[in-house]
Coordinates of C-alpha atoms and ligand atoms in Angstrom, one line a residue:
M663 CA 65.0 62.3 -175.0
S664 CA 61.0 62.0 -175.5
S665 CA 60.7 65.0 -178.0
E666 CA 64.0 62.7 -179.7
C667 CA 62.3 59.7 -179.9
K668 CA 60.0 61.5 -182.0
N669 CA 61.6 62.3 -184.7
R670 CA 62.4 60.0 -187.9
F671 CA 65.3 57.9 -188.3
A672 CA 68.1 60.3 -190.2
T673 CA 67.2 62.6 -187.9
L674 CA 68.0 60.1 -185.2
A675 CA 70.7 58.9 -186.6
V676 CA 72.8 62.6 -187.1
H677 CA 71.3 63.6 -183.7
A678 CA 69.9 60.9 -181.0
G679 CA 72.4 61.4 -177.0
A680 CA 74.3 64.2 -178.3
A681 CA 74.2 68.4 -177.5
P682 CA 76.6 71.0 -177.6
D683 CA 78.8 70.0 -175.2
P684 CA 77.8 72.3 -171.8
A685 CA 81.4 73.1 -170.8
T686 CA 82.4 74.7 -174.2
G687 CA 79.6 75.0 -176.7
A688 CA 81.3 72.1 -179.2
R689 CA 78.7 71.0 -181.4
V690 CA 81.1 67.6 -182.1
T691 CA 80.6 65.1 -179.4
P692 CA 84.3 65.8 -178.6
L693 CA 86.5 63.1 -178.2
Y694 CA 87.3 62.7 -174.2
L695 CA 90.6 61.1 -173.7
S696 CA 91.0 60.8 -170.1
N697 CA 90.5 57.4 -168.4
G698 CA 90.1 59.3 -165.0
F699 CA 87.0 61.4 -164.0
A700 CA 87.1 63.6 -160.9
F701 CA 84.8 63.1 -158.1
E702 CA 83.0 66.2 -156.8
T703 CA 83.1 64.8 -153.1
P704 CA 84.4 61.4 -151.4
E705 CA 80.7 60.7 -151.2
A706 CA 79.9 60.9 -154.6
A707 CA 82.5 58.8 -155.5
S708 CA 81.4 56.0 -152.9
D709 CA 78.3 55.9 -154.7
I710 CA 79.1 55.6 -158.2
F711 CA 81.2 52.8 -157.3
G712 CA 78.5 51.7 -155.5
L713 CA 75.8 52.0 -158.1
R714 CA 73.9 54.2 -156.1
K715 CA 74.5 57.3 -158.8
S716 CA 75.1 57.6 -162.5
G717 CA 78.6 58.9 -163.0
Y718 CA 82.2 58.6 -164.8
S719 CA 84.9 56.9 -162.8
Y720 CA 88.1 55.1 -164.5
G721 CA 87.3 54.8 -168.0
R722 CA 87.5 51.3 -168.3
G723 CA 83.9 51.2 -167.1
G724 CA 82.5 54.3 -169.6
N725 CA 83.5 57.7 -171.1
P726 CA 81.4 60.5 -172.4
T727 CA 82.0 59.7 -176.0
G728 CA 81.4 56.5 -175.8
A729 CA 78.0 57.4 -173.8
V730 CA 76.8 59.3 -176.9
L731 CA 77.7 56.3 -179.1
E732 CA 75.5 53.9 -177.0
K733 CA 72.8 56.6 -176.5
R734 CA 73.0 56.8 -180.2
I735 CA 72.3 53.4 -181.4
A736 CA 70.1 52.3 -178.5
T737 CA 67.7 54.9 -180.1
L738 CA 68.0 53.7 -183.0
E739 CA 67.5 50.4 -182.0
G740 CA 64.7 51.2 -179.9
G741 CA 66.4 49.9 -177.0
T742 CA 66.8 51.6 -173.6
N743 CA 70.2 51.7 -172.9
A744 CA 74.0 50.2 -174.4
V745 CA 77.2 49.2 -174.1
T746 CA 80.4 50.2 -176.3
I747 CA 83.0 47.0 -176.4
A748 CA 86.0 46.4 -177.8
S749 CA 84.9 44.5 -180.6
G750 CA 81.8 42.6 -182.3
Q751 CA 83.6 39.1 -180.7
S752 CA 83.9 40.6 -177.4
A753 CA 80.4 42.0 -177.5
L754 CA 79.3 38.5 -178.3
L755 CA 81.7 36.9 -175.2
V756 CA 80.2 39.7 -172.8
I757 CA 76.6 38.4 -173.7
L758 CA 77.3 35.0 -173.2
L759 CA 79.4 35.1 -169.9
T760 CA 76.5 37.3 -168.5
L761 CA 73.5 34.8 -168.9
L762 CA 75.7 32.0 -168.8
Q763 CA 78.1 30.2 -166.3
S764 CA 80.2 27.0 -167.0
G765 CA 77.7 24.1 -167.7
D766 CA 74.7 25.9 -169.2
E767 CA 73.3 25.3 -172.7
Y768 CA 72.0 27.6 -175.4
V769 CA 70.9 27.0 -178.8
S770 CA 72.4 29.2 -182.0
A771 CA 71.7 29.5 -185.5
N772 CA 74.2 27.1 -187.2
R773 CA 74.9 30.0 -189.6
L774 CA 76.9 33.1 -187.9
F775 CA 80.1 34.8 -189.1
G776 CA 83.4 32.9 -188.7
G777 CA 84.9 34.1 -185.7
S778 CA 81.0 33.5 -183.7
L779 CA 81.3 30.0 -184.8
G780 CA 84.7 29.7 -183.6
L781 CA 84.2 31.8 -180.0
M782 CA 81.2 29.7 -179.1
R783 CA 83.0 26.3 -179.9
R784 CA 86.4 27.7 -177.6
L785 CA 84.0 28.7 -175.0
E786 CA 82.3 25.2 -174.9
E787 CA 85.9 23.4 -174.9
R788 CA 87.6 25.8 -172.3
H789 CA 84.4 27.0 -170.4
Q790 CA 81.8 24.4 -170.7
L791 CA 79.4 26.2 -172.3
K792 CA 77.4 24.3 -174.4
V793 CA 75.9 25.0 -177.3
T794 CA 73.2 23.8 -179.7
F795 CA 73.9 24.5 -183.4
A796 CA 70.3 24.4 -185.8
N797 CA 69.0 25.8 -189.2
P798 CA 67.3 29.1 -188.0
L799 CA 66.1 28.8 -191.9
E800 CA 64.3 25.5 -190.8
L801 CA 62.0 26.8 -188.1
D802 CA 60.5 23.1 -186.7
N803 CA 63.9 21.9 -186.3
F804 CA 65.8 25.1 -185.0
E805 CA 62.7 25.0 -181.6
K806 CA 63.3 21.2 -181.4
A807 CA 67.0 22.3 -180.5
V808 CA 65.4 24.4 -177.0
T809 CA 65.2 22.2 -174.3
E810 CA 64.3 23.2 -170.9
R811 CA 67.9 23.4 -170.2
T812 CA 68.1 26.2 -173.0
K813 CA 68.8 29.7 -171.3
A814 CA 69.1 31.7 -174.7
I815 CA 68.8 31.8 -177.8
V816 CA 71.4 33.2 -180.6
I817 CA 70.9 34.3 -184.1
E818 CA 71.9 37.0 -186.9
S819 CA 69.1 39.0 -188.5
I820 CA 70.8 38.7 -191.8
V821 CA 73.3 36.1 -191.6
N822 CA 77.1 36.4 -192.9
P823 CA 77.9 35.6 -195.0
S824 CA 75.3 33.9 -197.0
G825 CA 72.3 37.5 -197.0
D826 CA 69.6 35.2 -196.0
V827 CA 66.7 36.9 -194.0
V828 CA 65.8 35.1 -190.7
D829 CA 62.3 34.8 -189.6
L830 CA 63.0 37.4 -186.6
A831 CA 59.2 37.5 -185.4
A832 CA 58.6 33.5 -184.9
I833 CA 62.6 32.9 -183.0
S834 CA 61.0 35.3 -181.1
D835 CA 57.9 33.7 -180.5
I836 CA 60.1 29.9 -179.7
A837 CA 62.3 32.2 -177.3
K838 CA 59.2 33.5 -175.5
R839 CA 57.1 29.9 -175.7
H840 CA 60.2 28.7 -173.9
N841 CA 60.9 32.0 -171.8
I842 CA 64.2 32.5 -172.7
P843 CA 66.0 35.6 -174.0
L844 CA 66.6 36.0 -177.9
V845 CA 70.1 37.2 -178.7
V846 CA 70.5 38.9 -182.0
D847 CA 73.7 39.9 -184.0
N848 CA 72.4 42.9 -186.2
T849 CA 75.7 43.8 -188.1
L850 CA 74.8 42.8 -191.4
A851 CA 71.4 44.8 -191.3
T852 CA 72.4 47.9 -188.9
P853 CA 69.3 49.4 -187.2
Y854 CA 68.7 51.3 -191.1
L855 CA 67.4 48.0 -192.4
I856 CA 65.9 46.0 -189.6
R857 CA 65.2 46.3 -185.7
P858 CA 64.8 43.4 -183.8
I859 CA 63.7 44.8 -180.8
E860 CA 60.4 45.5 -183.1
Y861 CA 60.0 41.8 -183.7
G862 CA 61.2 40.5 -180.1
A863 CA 64.8 40.4 -179.3
D864 CA 65.6 40.9 -176.1
I865 CA 69.1 41.8 -176.7
V866 CA 71.2 43.3 -179.8
F867 CA 74.9 43.4 -180.8
H868 CA 76.7 44.9 -183.3
S869 CA 80.2 44.7 -184.7
L870 CA 80.9 48.4 -185.3
S871 CA 83.7 47.9 -187.3
K872 CA 81.2 47.0 -190.2
F873 CA 78.4 49.1 -191.7
I874 CA 77.8 51.5 -188.7
G875 CA 81.3 52.8 -188.3
G876 CA 81.7 51.7 -192.7
H877 CA 84.8 53.6 -193.4
G878 CA 86.9 50.6 -192.7
Q879 CA 88.8 52.3 -190.1
V880 CA 87.7 50.7 -186.7
I881 CA 87.2 47.6 -184.6
G882 CA 84.7 48.2 -182.0
G883 CA 81.2 46.6 -181.0
I884 CA 77.8 47.2 -179.2
I885 CA 75.6 45.6 -176.5
V886 CA 71.9 47.1 -177.0
D887 CA 69.3 45.9 -173.5
A888 CA 65.6 46.2 -174.8
G889 CA 64.9 46.4 -171.5
K890 CA 62.4 43.7 -171.8
F891 CA 63.3 40.2 -170.4
N892 CA 61.7 39.9 -166.9
W893 CA 65.0 38.5 -165.2
A894 CA 63.8 39.7 -161.6
G895 CA 63.5 36.2 -159.4
D896 CA 64.8 34.2 -162.2
K897 CA 67.2 31.7 -161.0
R898 CA 68.6 31.0 -164.1
Y899 CA 70.3 34.2 -164.4
P900 CA 71.9 35.2 -161.4
L901 CA 73.9 38.0 -162.0
L902 CA 70.8 39.9 -162.7
S903 CA 68.8 38.3 -160.1
Q904 CA 70.4 37.6 -157.0
P905 CA 72.5 39.8 -155.1
W906 CA 75.5 41.0 -156.0
E907 CA 77.3 41.3 -152.4
D908 CA 80.7 43.2 -153.0
Y909 CA 78.1 45.9 -154.2
G910 CA 76.0 46.3 -150.9
G911 CA 73.5 43.0 -152.0
I912 CA 72.2 45.2 -154.9
V913 CA 69.9 43.1 -157.2
L914 CA 70.6 44.4 -160.5
A915 CA 67.0 43.3 -162.2
D916 CA 65.1 44.7 -159.4
K917 CA 67.5 47.8 -159.1
F918 CA 67.3 48.9 -162.5
P919 CA 64.1 46.8 -164.1
Q920 CA 64.4 48.7 -167.7
T921 CA 68.1 48.7 -168.0
A922 CA 69.7 45.6 -166.0
F923 CA 71.2 43.6 -168.8
G924 CA 73.3 46.8 -169.8
V925 CA 73.9 47.4 -166.4
A926 CA 75.3 43.4 -165.8
S927 CA 76.9 44.1 -169.0
R928 CA 78.3 47.2 -167.8
V929 CA 79.4 46.0 -163.9
Y930 CA 80.5 42.5 -165.0
G931 CA 81.8 42.7 -168.7
M932 CA 83.4 46.0 -168.7
R933 CA 84.7 47.0 -165.3
D934 CA 85.7 43.5 -164.1
L935 CA 86.4 41.9 -167.7
G936 CA 88.0 45.2 -169.3
P937 CA 87.3 44.8 -172.9
G938 CA 86.4 48.5 -173.3
L939 CA 85.8 50.6 -176.5
S940 CA 88.2 53.3 -176.7
P941 CA 86.7 56.8 -177.0
F942 CA 88.7 57.4 -179.6
N943 CA 87.0 54.5 -182.2
S944 CA 83.9 56.1 -180.6
F945 CA 84.0 58.9 -182.2
L946 CA 84.9 57.7 -185.4
A947 CA 81.9 55.1 -185.1
L948 CA 79.7 58.2 -184.2
T949 CA 80.8 59.7 -187.4
G950 CA 79.7 56.6 -189.3
T951 CA 76.2 56.7 -187.7
E952 CA 75.4 60.6 -189.0
T953 CA 75.7 58.8 -192.4
L954 CA 74.0 55.4 -192.0
H955 CA 71.0 56.3 -193.4
L956 CA 72.2 57.8 -196.6
R957 CA 74.9 54.8 -197.0
M958 CA 72.9 52.0 -195.9
P959 CA 70.5 52.6 -199.0
R960 CA 73.7 52.9 -201.5
H961 CA 74.8 49.7 -200.2
V962 CA 72.1 47.7 -201.0
S963 CA 70.8 49.1 -204.5
N964 CA 75.1 48.4 -205.5
A965 CA 74.5 44.9 -204.4
Q966 CA 71.4 44.1 -206.0
A967 CA 72.8 45.4 -209.2
V968 CA 75.8 43.4 -208.9
A969 CA 74.0 40.7 -207.5
R970 CA 71.6 40.8 -210.2
H971 CA 74.8 41.1 -212.7
L972 CA 76.4 37.8 -211.5
A973 CA 73.7 35.7 -211.7
A974 CA 73.5 36.4 -215.3
H975 CA 76.8 35.9 -216.1
P976 CA 78.2 32.7 -217.8
A977 CA 81.4 31.4 -215.2
V978 CA 78.6 32.0 -211.9
A979 CA 76.7 29.0 -211.2
E980 CA 74.3 30.5 -208.7
V981 CA 74.3 34.1 -206.4
S982 CA 73.0 33.5 -203.2
Y983 CA 72.0 37.4 -202.8
P984 CA 67.8 36.6 -201.4
G985 CA 67.4 40.4 -203.0
L986 CA 66.9 38.3 -205.9
E987 CA 63.2 37.7 -206.8
N988 CA 63.8 33.9 -207.7
H989 CA 65.9 33.7 -204.2
P990 CA 64.0 30.4 -201.6
N991 CA 64.4 33.5 -199.3
H992 CA 63.5 36.3 -201.3
P993 CA 59.6 36.4 -198.7
L994 CA 61.6 37.2 -195.9
V995 CA 63.2 39.9 -197.3
K996 CA 60.2 41.5 -198.6
R997 CA 58.6 41.1 -195.2
Y998 CA 61.6 42.3 -193.0
T999 CA 63.8 44.6 -195.3
P1000 CA 61.7 45.6 -198.1
E1001 CA 65.0 47.7 -199.6
G1002 CA 66.7 44.8 -199.7
P1003 CA 68.9 42.4 -197.8
G1004 CA 72.3 44.2 -197.4
A1005 CA 75.2 44.2 -198.9
V1006 CA 77.1 40.7 -198.4
F1007 CA 76.4 37.8 -200.3
T1008 CA 78.3 35.2 -201.9
A1009 CA 78.6 33.3 -205.4
R1010 CA 79.4 30.2 -206.6
L1011 CA 81.9 29.6 -209.7
K1012 CA 81.3 27.3 -212.5
G1013 CA 85.2 27.0 -212.1
G1014 CA 85.3 25.9 -209.0
E1015 CA 88.4 27.2 -206.5
A1016 CA 90.5 27.9 -209.1
A1017 CA 88.5 30.4 -210.2
V1018 CA 87.3 32.1 -207.0
K1019 CA 91.3 32.2 -206.9
R1020 CA 91.8 33.7 -210.4
L1021 CA 88.8 36.4 -209.5
I1022 CA 90.4 37.8 -206.3
S1023 CA 93.8 37.4 -208.1
N1024 CA 91.9 40.0 -211.2
V1025 CA 89.7 42.4 -209.5
K1026 CA 91.1 46.3 -210.0
V1027 CA 88.2 48.6 -208.2
F1028 CA 87.7 45.2 -205.4
S1029 CA 90.3 44.7 -202.4
H1030 CA 91.2 41.2 -201.4
L1031 CA 89.8 41.8 -197.2
A1032 CA 88.5 39.8 -194.3
N1033 CA 86.5 42.4 -193.5
I1034 CA 82.8 43.6 -195.0
G1035 CA 80.6 46.9 -194.4
E1036 CA 82.7 49.6 -196.1
T1037 CA 82.7 51.9 -198.2
R1038 CA 85.4 50.0 -200.8
S1039 CA 83.7 46.8 -202.1
L1040 CA 85.8 43.6 -200.8
I1041 CA 86.1 40.1 -201.7
I1042 CA 87.6 37.1 -200.5
H1043 CA 87.0 33.5 -200.5
P1044 CA 85.3 32.5 -197.0
A1045 CA 86.4 28.4 -197.4
S1046 CA 90.0 28.8 -196.9
T1047 CA 89.9 32.6 -194.9
T1048 CA 86.8 33.9 -192.6
H1049 CA 85.1 30.4 -192.5
R1050 CA 88.4 27.9 -192.7
N1051 CA 88.3 26.5 -189.2
M1052 CA 84.5 25.1 -189.7
P1053 CA 84.2 21.4 -190.3
P1054 CA 84.5 20.7 -193.9
E1055 CA 80.3 19.1 -194.0
E1056 CA 79.4 21.9 -191.6
R1057 CA 80.8 24.0 -194.3
L1058 CA 79.5 23.0 -197.2
A1059 CA 75.8 22.7 -195.2
A1060 CA 76.7 26.8 -194.4
G1061 CA 76.7 27.6 -198.3
L1062 CA 80.6 27.9 -198.1
G1063 CA 82.0 25.2 -200.5
P1064 CA 85.9 25.8 -201.9
D1065 CA 83.5 26.9 -205.0
V1066 CA 82.1 29.9 -203.5
V1067 CA 83.4 33.8 -203.4
R1068 CA 82.3 36.2 -200.8
L1069 CA 81.8 40.0 -202.1
S1070 CA 80.8 43.2 -199.5
I1071 CA 79.4 45.8 -201.9
G1072 CA 80.9 49.5 -201.6
L1073 CA 79.7 53.0 -202.4
E1074 CA 81.2 53.3 -205.8
D1075 CA 79.3 53.2 -209.0
A1076 CA 77.9 49.9 -209.5
L1077 CA 78.7 49.9 -213.1
D1078 CA 82.5 50.1 -212.3
L1079 CA 82.0 47.2 -209.8
T1080 CA 80.9 44.9 -212.6
A1081 CA 83.0 46.3 -214.9
D1082 CA 85.7 45.1 -213.0
L1083 CA 84.0 41.7 -212.2
D1084 CA 83.7 41.2 -215.7
Q1085 CA 87.5 42.0 -216.7
A1086 CA 88.4 39.8 -213.2
L1087 CA 85.8 36.6 -214.8
K1088 CA 87.7 36.7 -218.1
D1089 CA 90.3 34.0 -218.4
Ligands
PLP1282 C1 82.6 41.0 -188.0 C2 81.6 40.6 -187.4 C3 81.6 40.0 -186.2 C4 82.5 40.3 -185.1 O1 82.8 41.8 -185.1 P1 84.5 42.3 -184.5 O2 84.3 43.6 -184.8 O3 85.5 42.1 -185.8 O4 84.9 41.4 -184.0 C5 80.5 39.4 -185.3 N1 79.4 39.1 -186.2 C6 79.5 39.6 -187.4 C7 77.8 39.2 -188.5 C8 80.4 40.1 -188.5 O5 80.0 40.5 -189.3

């Protein structure tokens, strides 16, 4: 790994974590569809089960195809280790359940992917994980939401769906002042655009279903451990700092100081709770990573072109894309992601909800899908779909009123995308 780490992003995106298969020489990482892995001796079996040795045992806890994806994404993000998981949603679930117990409190950005907001509300109702929502774009108010009971902060680096870029360094300072881990959902940015660990994030996660998989084929997630938070002796995080009696009294923070959060996510999150990622989905997501550095610039330049075109269109009241120079969030784009803030944004139509629905019905190149971040351009009405469960006033505050349409810009020719929107906006 050490020589690998000197390589640049594109080389790492193609190679990190992979080598020719020692058994066969296969150059592509093989798809190991085996849920069991033979132990060499009874002692080796017992050591692997007891976390005294690393190795594969049963596929619920990890598999060799997923392991390459884990090394690849951990390297691209600058983390020490990673854990593949069934979906982006389950990545957030496992992170919250690893850090928190019933009655614990955390602070989350109020602008997040709709599914994350829904999960957080449900966990509060049913399992008493108390969440305080605050606007991550208003730093003073955000810090005021943090109390001495707060055990974690959760934000998105680029907000789904507004495209706003969050001041990661400032929020990381808040987390450090209060000595709590910062969790960053980096799905919309991908490590190509932003690497949150460089700004102080402790845990990064992704939905692999979006730009990393990149082709609209897989549901998957991954958790990356920065390996920097000092859990040792910190009673607020018992899974990390207290003995696991059923594992011979092992203390993860002491035994695995660089990788404790990843180990906890694997042993508790995958072995106990069970939401592993299938090797097949790891295989497809791994293929996606190998072109990430080629796809992202095209996603972003197409998004910039479509946003600019819509901003000048007479039927459009407002475009949220912070890549546009006059957008209030543009200074943070320049600082954190000078190539542009990803390829997902919203637009408000002068004709209101009826105009949004007409646009969605009329497009021919865009597809009407709930997904984002794939080769094809996608369109949806968040207020009646992805964000329908939000209270209407919160939805409005998050910039998702009934007159708002969400776009995810794909890899087609930008001129065909703007032409498609033009014909669809004519009535
Ligand atoms: C899609 C998405 C998720 C959830 O991921 P799934 O793979 O769909 O479960 C989480 N965060 C963001 C920002 C997303 O866009």
